[in-house]
Coordinates of N, CA and C in Angstrom, one line a residue:
M24 N 120.2 46.4 50.7 CA 120.8 47.4 49.8 C 121.7 48.3 50.7
A25 N 122.8 48.6 50.1 CA 123.8 49.4 50.8 C 123.4 50.9 50.9
N26 N 123.7 51.5 52.1 CA 123.5 52.9 52.2 C 124.5 53.7 51.4
V27 N 124.1 54.7 50.8 CA 125.0 55.6 50.0 C 125.0 56.9 50.7
T28 N 126.2 57.4 50.9 CA 126.4 58.7 51.6 C 127.1 59.6 50.7
R29 N 126.6 60.8 50.5 CA 127.3 61.8 49.6 C 128.5 62.4 50.4
F30 N 129.7 62.4 49.7 CA 130.9 62.9 50.2 C 130.9 64.4 50.1
D31 N 131.1 65.1 51.2 CA 131.1 66.6 51.2 C 132.4 67.0 51.8
P32 N 133.4 67.4 51.0 CA 134.7 67.8 51.6 C 134.7 69.1 52.4
F33 N 133.7 69.9 52.2 CA 133.7 71.2 52.9 C 132.9 71.2 54.2
N34 N 132.3 70.0 54.5 CA 131.4 70.0 55.7 C 132.2 70.3 57.0
E35 N 133.4 69.6 57.1 CA 134.1 69.9 58.4 C 134.7 71.3 58.4
L36 N 135.1 71.8 57.2 CA 135.6 73.2 57.2 C 134.5 74.2 57.6
V37 N 133.3 74.0 57.1 CA 132.2 74.9 57.4 C 131.8 74.7 58.9
D38 N 131.9 73.5 59.4 CA 131.6 73.3 60.9 C 132.7 74.1 61.7
D39 N 133.9 74.0 61.3 CA 135.0 74.8 62.1 C 134.8 76.3 62.0
L40 N 134.4 76.8 60.8 CA 134.3 78.2 60.6 C 133.1 78.8 61.4
F41 N 131.9 78.1 61.3 CA 130.7 78.7 61.8 C 130.3 78.2 63.1
K42 N 130.3 76.9 63.3 CA 129.8 76.3 64.5 C 130.8 76.4 65.7
G43 N 132.1 76.3 65.4 CA 133.1 76.3 66.5 C 134.1 77.4 66.2
F44 N 133.6 78.6 65.9 CA 134.5 79.7 65.6 C 135.6 79.9 66.6
L45 N 135.2 80.0 67.9 CA 136.2 80.2 69.0 C 136.8 78.9 69.5
V46 N 136.2 77.8 69.2 CA 136.6 76.5 69.7 C 137.0 75.6 68.6
R47 N 138.2 75.6 68.1 CA 138.6 74.8 67.0 C 139.8 73.9 67.4
P48 N 139.9 72.7 66.9 CA 141.1 71.9 67.2 C 142.4 72.4 66.6
V49 N 143.5 72.2 67.3 CA 144.8 72.6 66.8 C 145.6 71.5 66.2
S50 N 145.7 70.4 66.9 CA 146.5 69.3 66.4 C 146.1 67.9 66.9
Y51 N 146.4 66.9 66.1 CA 146.2 65.5 66.4 C 147.5 64.8 66.3
E52 N 147.8 63.9 67.2 CA 149.0 63.1 67.2 C 148.7 61.7 67.5
N53 N 149.3 60.8 66.8 CA 149.3 59.4 67.2 C 150.4 58.6 66.5
G54 N 150.7 57.4 66.9 CA 151.8 56.7 66.4 C 151.6 56.1 65.0
R55 N 150.4 55.8 64.7 CA 150.1 55.1 63.4 C 149.9 56.0 62.2
G56 N 149.8 57.3 62.5 CA 149.6 58.3 61.3 C 148.1 58.4 61.0
D57 N 147.2 57.8 61.7 CA 145.8 58.0 61.5 C 145.4 59.2 62.2
A58 N 144.3 59.8 61.7 CA 143.8 61.0 62.4 C 142.9 60.5 63.5
L59 N 143.2 61.1 64.7 CA 142.3 60.7 65.8 C 141.0 61.5 65.7
P60 N 139.9 60.9 66.3 CA 138.7 61.6 66.2 C 138.8 63.0 66.9
R61 N 138.1 63.9 66.4 CA 138.1 65.3 67.0 C 137.4 65.3 68.3
V62 N 138.0 65.9 69.3 CA 137.4 66.0 70.6 C 136.2 67.0 70.5
K63 N 135.0 66.5 70.9 CA 133.8 67.4 70.8 C 133.6 68.2 72.1
V64 N 133.5 69.5 72.0 CA 133.4 70.3 73.1 C 132.2 71.2 73.1
D65 N 131.5 71.3 74.2 CA 130.4 72.3 74.4 C 130.8 73.3 75.4
V66 N 130.6 74.6 75.1 CA 130.9 75.7 76.0 C 129.7 76.5 76.3
A67 N 129.4 76.7 77.6 CA 128.2 77.5 78.0 C 128.7 78.5 79.1
E68 N 127.9 79.5 79.3 CA 128.3 80.5 80.3 C 127.1 80.6 81.3
K69 N 127.5 80.6 82.6 CA 126.5 80.6 83.7 C 127.1 81.2 84.9
N70 N 126.5 82.2 85.6 CA 126.9 82.7 86.9 C 128.4 83.1 86.9
G71 N 128.9 83.8 86.0 CA 130.3 84.2 86.0 C 131.3 83.2 85.7
A72 N 130.9 82.1 85.1 CA 131.8 81.0 84.8 C 131.5 80.4 83.4
Y73 N 132.5 79.8 82.8 CA 132.3 79.0 81.6 C 132.2 77.6 82.0
L74 N 131.2 76.9 81.4 CA 131.0 75.4 81.7 C 131.4 74.7 80.4
V75 N 132.4 73.9 80.5 CA 133.0 73.2 79.3 C 132.8 71.7 79.5
S76 N 132.2 71.1 78.5 CA 132.0 69.6 78.5 C 132.8 69.1 77.2
A77 N 133.6 68.1 77.5 CA 134.4 67.5 76.4 C 134.3 66.0 76.4
E78 N 134.0 65.4 75.2 CA 133.9 64.0 75.1 C 135.3 63.4 74.9
L79 N 135.7 62.5 75.9 CA 137.0 61.8 75.8 C 136.8 60.3 76.0
P80 N 136.1 59.6 75.1 CA 135.8 58.2 75.3 C 137.1 57.4 75.2
G81 N 137.2 56.4 76.1 CA 138.4 55.5 76.1 C 139.6 56.1 76.8
V82 N 139.5 57.2 77.4 CA 140.6 57.9 78.1 C 140.5 57.7 79.6
K83 N 141.6 57.4 80.3 CA 141.6 57.3 81.7 C 141.8 58.7 82.3
K84 N 141.3 58.9 83.5 CA 141.4 60.2 84.2 C 142.8 60.6 84.3
E85 N 143.7 59.7 84.6 CA 145.2 60.0 84.8 C 145.8 60.5 83.5
D86 N 145.2 60.2 82.3 CA 145.8 60.6 81.1 C 145.3 61.9 80.5
I87 N 144.6 62.6 81.3 CA 144.0 63.9 80.9 C 144.7 65.0 81.5
H88 N 145.1 66.1 80.8 CA 145.8 67.2 81.3 C 145.1 68.5 80.8
V89 N 144.8 69.4 81.7 CA 144.1 70.6 81.4 C 145.0 71.8 81.8
N90 N 145.3 72.7 80.9 CA 146.2 73.8 81.2 C 145.4 75.1 80.9
I91 N 145.5 76.1 81.7 CA 144.9 77.4 81.5 C 145.9 78.5 81.5
D92 N 145.9 79.3 80.4 CA 146.8 80.4 80.3 C 146.0 81.6 79.9
G93 N 145.7 82.5 80.9 CA 144.9 83.6 80.6 C 143.5 83.2 80.2
A94 N 143.1 83.4 78.9 CA 141.8 83.0 78.4 C 141.9 81.7 77.5
Q95 N 143.1 81.2 77.4 CA 143.3 80.0 76.5 C 143.3 78.7 77.4
V96 N 142.5 77.8 76.9 CA 142.4 76.5 77.6 C 143.0 75.4 76.6
T97 N 143.8 74.5 77.2 CA 144.4 73.4 76.4 C 144.0 72.1 77.1
L98 N 143.4 71.2 76.3 CA 143.0 69.9 76.8 C 143.9 68.9 76.0
E99 N 144.6 68.1 76.8 CA 145.5 67.0 76.3 C 145.0 65.7 76.8
A100 N 144.8 64.7 76.0 CA 144.4 63.4 76.4 C 145.1 62.3 75.6
E101 N 145.3 61.2 76.2 CA 146.0 60.1 75.5 C 145.2 58.8 75.7
V102 N 144.8 58.2 74.5 CA 144.2 56.9 74.6 C 145.3 55.9 74.4
K103 N 145.5 55.0 75.4 CA 146.5 54.0 75.3 C 145.9 52.6 75.0
R104 N 146.7 51.9 74.2 CA 146.3 50.5 73.9 C 146.3 49.7 75.2
E105 N 145.2 49.0 75.4 CA 145.1 48.3 76.7 C 146.0 47.1 76.7
K106 N 146.1 46.4 75.5 CA 147.0 45.2 75.5 C 147.6 45.1 74.1
E107 N 148.8 44.6 74.0 CA 149.4 44.4 72.7 C 149.1 43.0 72.3
A108 N 149.1 42.8 71.0 CA 148.8 41.4 70.4 C 149.9 40.5 70.8
S109 N 149.6 39.3 71.2 CA 150.6 38.3 71.6 C 151.2 37.8 70.3
K110 N 152.3 37.0 70.5 CA 153.0 36.5 69.3 C 152.2 35.5 68.5
D111 N 151.3 34.7 69.2 CA 150.5 33.8 68.5 C 149.2 34.3 68.1
E112 N 148.9 35.6 68.2 CA 147.7 36.2 67.9 C 147.9 37.1 66.6
R113 N 146.9 37.0 65.7 CA 146.9 37.8 64.5 C 145.7 38.7 64.5
V114 N 145.9 40.0 64.4 CA 144.8 41.0 64.4 C 144.2 41.0 63.0
L115 N 142.9 40.7 62.8 CA 142.3 40.7 61.5 C 141.7 42.0 61.1
H116 N 141.2 42.8 62.1 CA 140.6 44.1 61.8 C 140.7 44.9 63.1
S117 N 141.1 46.2 62.9 CA 141.1 47.1 64.1 C 140.7 48.5 63.6
E118 N 139.6 49.0 64.3 CA 139.2 50.4 64.0 C 139.5 51.3 65.2
R119 N 139.9 50.8 66.3 CA 140.2 51.6 67.4 C 141.5 52.4 67.2
V120 N 141.5 53.6 67.5 CA 142.7 54.5 67.3 C 143.3 54.8 68.6
Y121 N 144.6 54.8 68.7 CA 145.3 55.0 70.0 C 146.2 56.2 69.7
G122 N 146.4 57.0 70.7 CA 147.4 58.1 70.6 C 147.0 59.3 71.4
K123 N 147.5 60.5 71.1 CA 147.3 61.7 71.8 C 146.5 62.7 71.0
V124 N 145.6 63.4 71.7 CA 144.9 64.4 71.0 C 145.0 65.7 71.9
V125 N 145.2 66.8 71.2 CA 145.3 68.1 71.8 C 144.3 69.1 71.3
R126 N 143.6 69.7 72.1 CA 142.5 70.7 71.7 C 142.8 72.0 72.5
R127 N 142.9 73.1 71.7 CA 143.1 74.4 72.4 C 142.0 75.3 71.9
F128 N 141.5 76.2 72.8 CA 140.5 77.2 72.4 C 140.7 78.4 73.4
T129 N 140.2 79.5 72.9 CA 140.3 80.8 73.6 C 138.9 81.2 73.9
L130 N 138.7 81.5 75.2 CA 137.4 82.0 75.6 C 137.4 83.6 75.6
P131 N 136.3 84.2 75.6 CA 136.2 85.7 75.5 C 136.9 86.5 76.7
Q132 N 137.0 85.8 77.9 CA 137.5 86.6 79.0 C 138.5 85.7 79.8
E133 N 139.5 86.4 80.4 CA 140.5 85.6 81.2 C 139.9 84.8 82.3
L134 N 140.6 83.7 82.6 CA 140.1 82.8 83.6 C 140.9 82.8 84.9
D135 N 140.2 82.6 86.0 CA 140.9 82.5 87.3 C 141.3 81.0 87.5
E136 N 142.6 80.7 87.3 CA 143.1 79.3 87.4 C 142.9 78.7 88.7
S137 N 142.9 79.5 89.8 CA 142.9 79.0 91.2 C 141.4 78.5 91.5
K138 N 140.4 78.9 90.7 CA 139.1 78.5 91.0 C 138.5 77.5 90.0
A139 N 139.4 77.0 89.1 CA 138.9 76.1 88.1 C 138.6 74.7 88.8
E140 N 137.6 74.1 88.3 CA 137.2 72.7 88.8 C 137.0 71.8 87.6
A141 N 137.4 70.5 87.8 CA 137.3 69.5 86.7 C 136.7 68.2 87.3
K142 N 135.8 67.6 86.5 CA 135.2 66.3 86.9 C 135.2 65.5 85.6
F143 N 135.5 64.2 85.8 CA 135.5 63.2 84.7 C 134.7 62.0 85.0
K144 N 133.6 61.8 84.3 CA 132.8 60.6 84.5 C 132.2 60.1 83.2
D145 N 132.3 58.8 83.0 CA 131.7 58.2 81.8 C 132.2 58.8 80.5
G146 N 133.5 59.1 80.4 CA 134.1 59.6 79.2 C 133.8 61.0 78.9
V147 N 133.3 61.8 79.8 CA 133.0 63.2 79.6 C 133.7 64.0 80.7
L148 N 134.5 64.9 80.2 CA 135.3 65.9 81.1 C 134.4 67.1 81.3
E149 N 134.1 67.5 82.5 CA 133.3 68.7 82.8 C 134.2 69.7 83.5
L150 N 134.4 70.9 82.9 CA 135.2 71.9 83.6 C 134.3 73.1 83.9
T151 N 134.5 73.6 85.1 CA 133.9 74.9 85.5 C 135.0 75.9 85.7
L152 N 135.0 76.9 84.8 CA 136.1 77.8 84.7 C 135.6 79.2 85.0
R153 N 135.9 79.7 86.2 CA 135.5 81.0 86.7 C 136.2 82.1 86.0
K154 N 135.5 83.1 85.7 CA 136.1 84.3 85.0 C 136.9 85.1 86.1
K155 N 138.0 85.7 85.6 CA 138.8 86.5 86.5 C 138.1 87.8 86.7
A156 N 138.1 88.2 88.0 CA 137.4 89.5 88.3 C 138.1 90.6 87.6
A157 N 137.4 91.6 87.2 CA 138.0 92.8 86.5 C 138.6 93.6 87.6
A158 N 139.8 94.2 87.2 CA 140.5 95.0 88.2 C 139.7 96.2 88.5
Q159 N 139.7 96.6 89.8 CA 138.9 97.7 90.3 C 139.7 99.0 89.9
R160 N 139.0 100.0 89.5 CA 139.6 101.3 89.1 C 139.9 102.0 90.4
K161 N 141.1 102.6 90.4 CA 141.5 103.3 91.6 C 141.6 104.8 91.3
Q162 N 141.0 105.6 92.1 CA 141.1 107.0 91.9 C 142.4 107.5 92.6
I163 N 143.2 108.2 91.8 CA 144.4 108.7 92.4 C 144.3 110.2 92.7
S164 N 144.6 110.6 93.9 CA 144.5 112.0 94.3 C 145.7 112.8 93.9
I165 N 145.6 113.9 93.4 CA 146.7 114.7 92.9 C 147.0 115.7 94.0
Q166 N 148.3 115.7 94.4 CA 148.7 116.6 95.5 C 149.4 117.8 94.9

């Protein structure tokens, strides 16, 4: 017997509003017009740093770009087609999606770009983003 799943058009909207309030996707791009899967991101805070884990299956390390601007983090990744179909080959079914995905989110505090660390293993990007130290107050003497 076939499994029946109830369609809920508001499920993703509710997920974006409540579960990922500060961490929402901005755009998806690819050549076929299909929507790329959403990059799933976990953010934690520990010892003066944000720990970010992002799932990027099928992406090579060289095709990942991370940009930091103040408190905003931008993750860009591109899944490339490994091989094109040859002239004598006919593709009967394909569910794999290829293209570029961009995910931007803003963290509560500005980041120190010079101390950011990134590791990529088994399709998971792990970022350690140190918080920028607060500026020290300076007492000015009046003469």
